[in-house]
Amino acid sequence: MDLQQAKTLLDKINSLYKSISTDGSQIASIERDLMLSYIRQLYESFLETPGGNARSVASVSANSGNSKASQP
């Protein structure tokens, strides 16, 4: 995993969030899609970690509603 790439993505996410939150109105679909894209890229960069647990998004989502799900 490239930590510099992860930091760049986090900076982009924070900047976009700041821009969206100061506007006060509804989030435009282009802003939502851009935010989702940044989040996916960040998630995928952590999946590429050698020896990392590459669980699928579906299994993570399925367990997120279950408070007693085992933690990795």
XYZ file of C-alpha atoms in Angstrom, residues 3-65:
63
model
C 0.763 5.623 2.191
C 1.365 8.797 0.198
C -1.508 7.854 -2.133
C -3.732 7.180 0.889
C -2.829 10.574 2.381
C -3.596 12.309 -0.922
C -6.994 10.612 -1.079
C -7.757 11.543 2.530
C -6.862 15.157 1.749
C -9.220 15.088 -1.246
C -12.000 13.563 0.863
C -11.539 16.174 3.594
C -11.463 19.069 1.122
C -14.586 17.891 -0.655
C -16.362 17.302 2.667
C -15.459 20.805 3.824
C -16.790 22.246 0.566
C -20.026 20.246 0.769
C -20.645 20.996 4.446
C -20.191 24.764 4.113
C -22.692 24.957 1.260
C -25.628 23.939 3.458
C -27.894 22.915 0.599
C -28.445 19.474 -0.851
C -25.382 17.668 -2.158
C -25.158 17.704 -5.950
C -25.018 14.271 -7.560
C -21.612 15.045 -9.082
C -20.227 15.839 -5.611
C -21.723 12.663 -4.163
C -20.289 10.572 -7.000
C -16.877 12.191 -6.611
C -16.878 11.529 -2.856
C -17.872 7.902 -3.402
C -15.092 7.546 -5.962
C -12.488 8.883 -3.526
C -13.746 6.572 -0.779
C -13.643 3.534 -3.089
C -10.091 4.379 -4.154
C -9.018 4.697 -0.521
C -10.712 1.405 0.374
C -9.065 -0.364 -2.566
C -5.648 1.014 -1.654
C -5.970 -0.644 1.759
C -7.162 -3.904 0.198
C -3.917 -4.067 -1.758
C -1.917 -4.250 1.471
C 0.306 -7.359 1.409
C -1.049 -9.914 3.849
C -4.176 -7.842 4.337
C -7.609 -9.324 4.764
C -9.310 -8.744 1.396
C -12.908 -9.309 2.440
C -15.476 -8.271 -0.104
C -17.572 -5.137 0.274
C -20.691 -7.315 0.402
C -19.475 -9.274 3.431
C -18.448 -6.088 5.226
C -21.861 -4.552 4.515
C -23.673 -7.683 5.649
C -21.830 -7.674 8.968
C -22.140 -3.946 9.596
C -25.755 -4.279 10.719
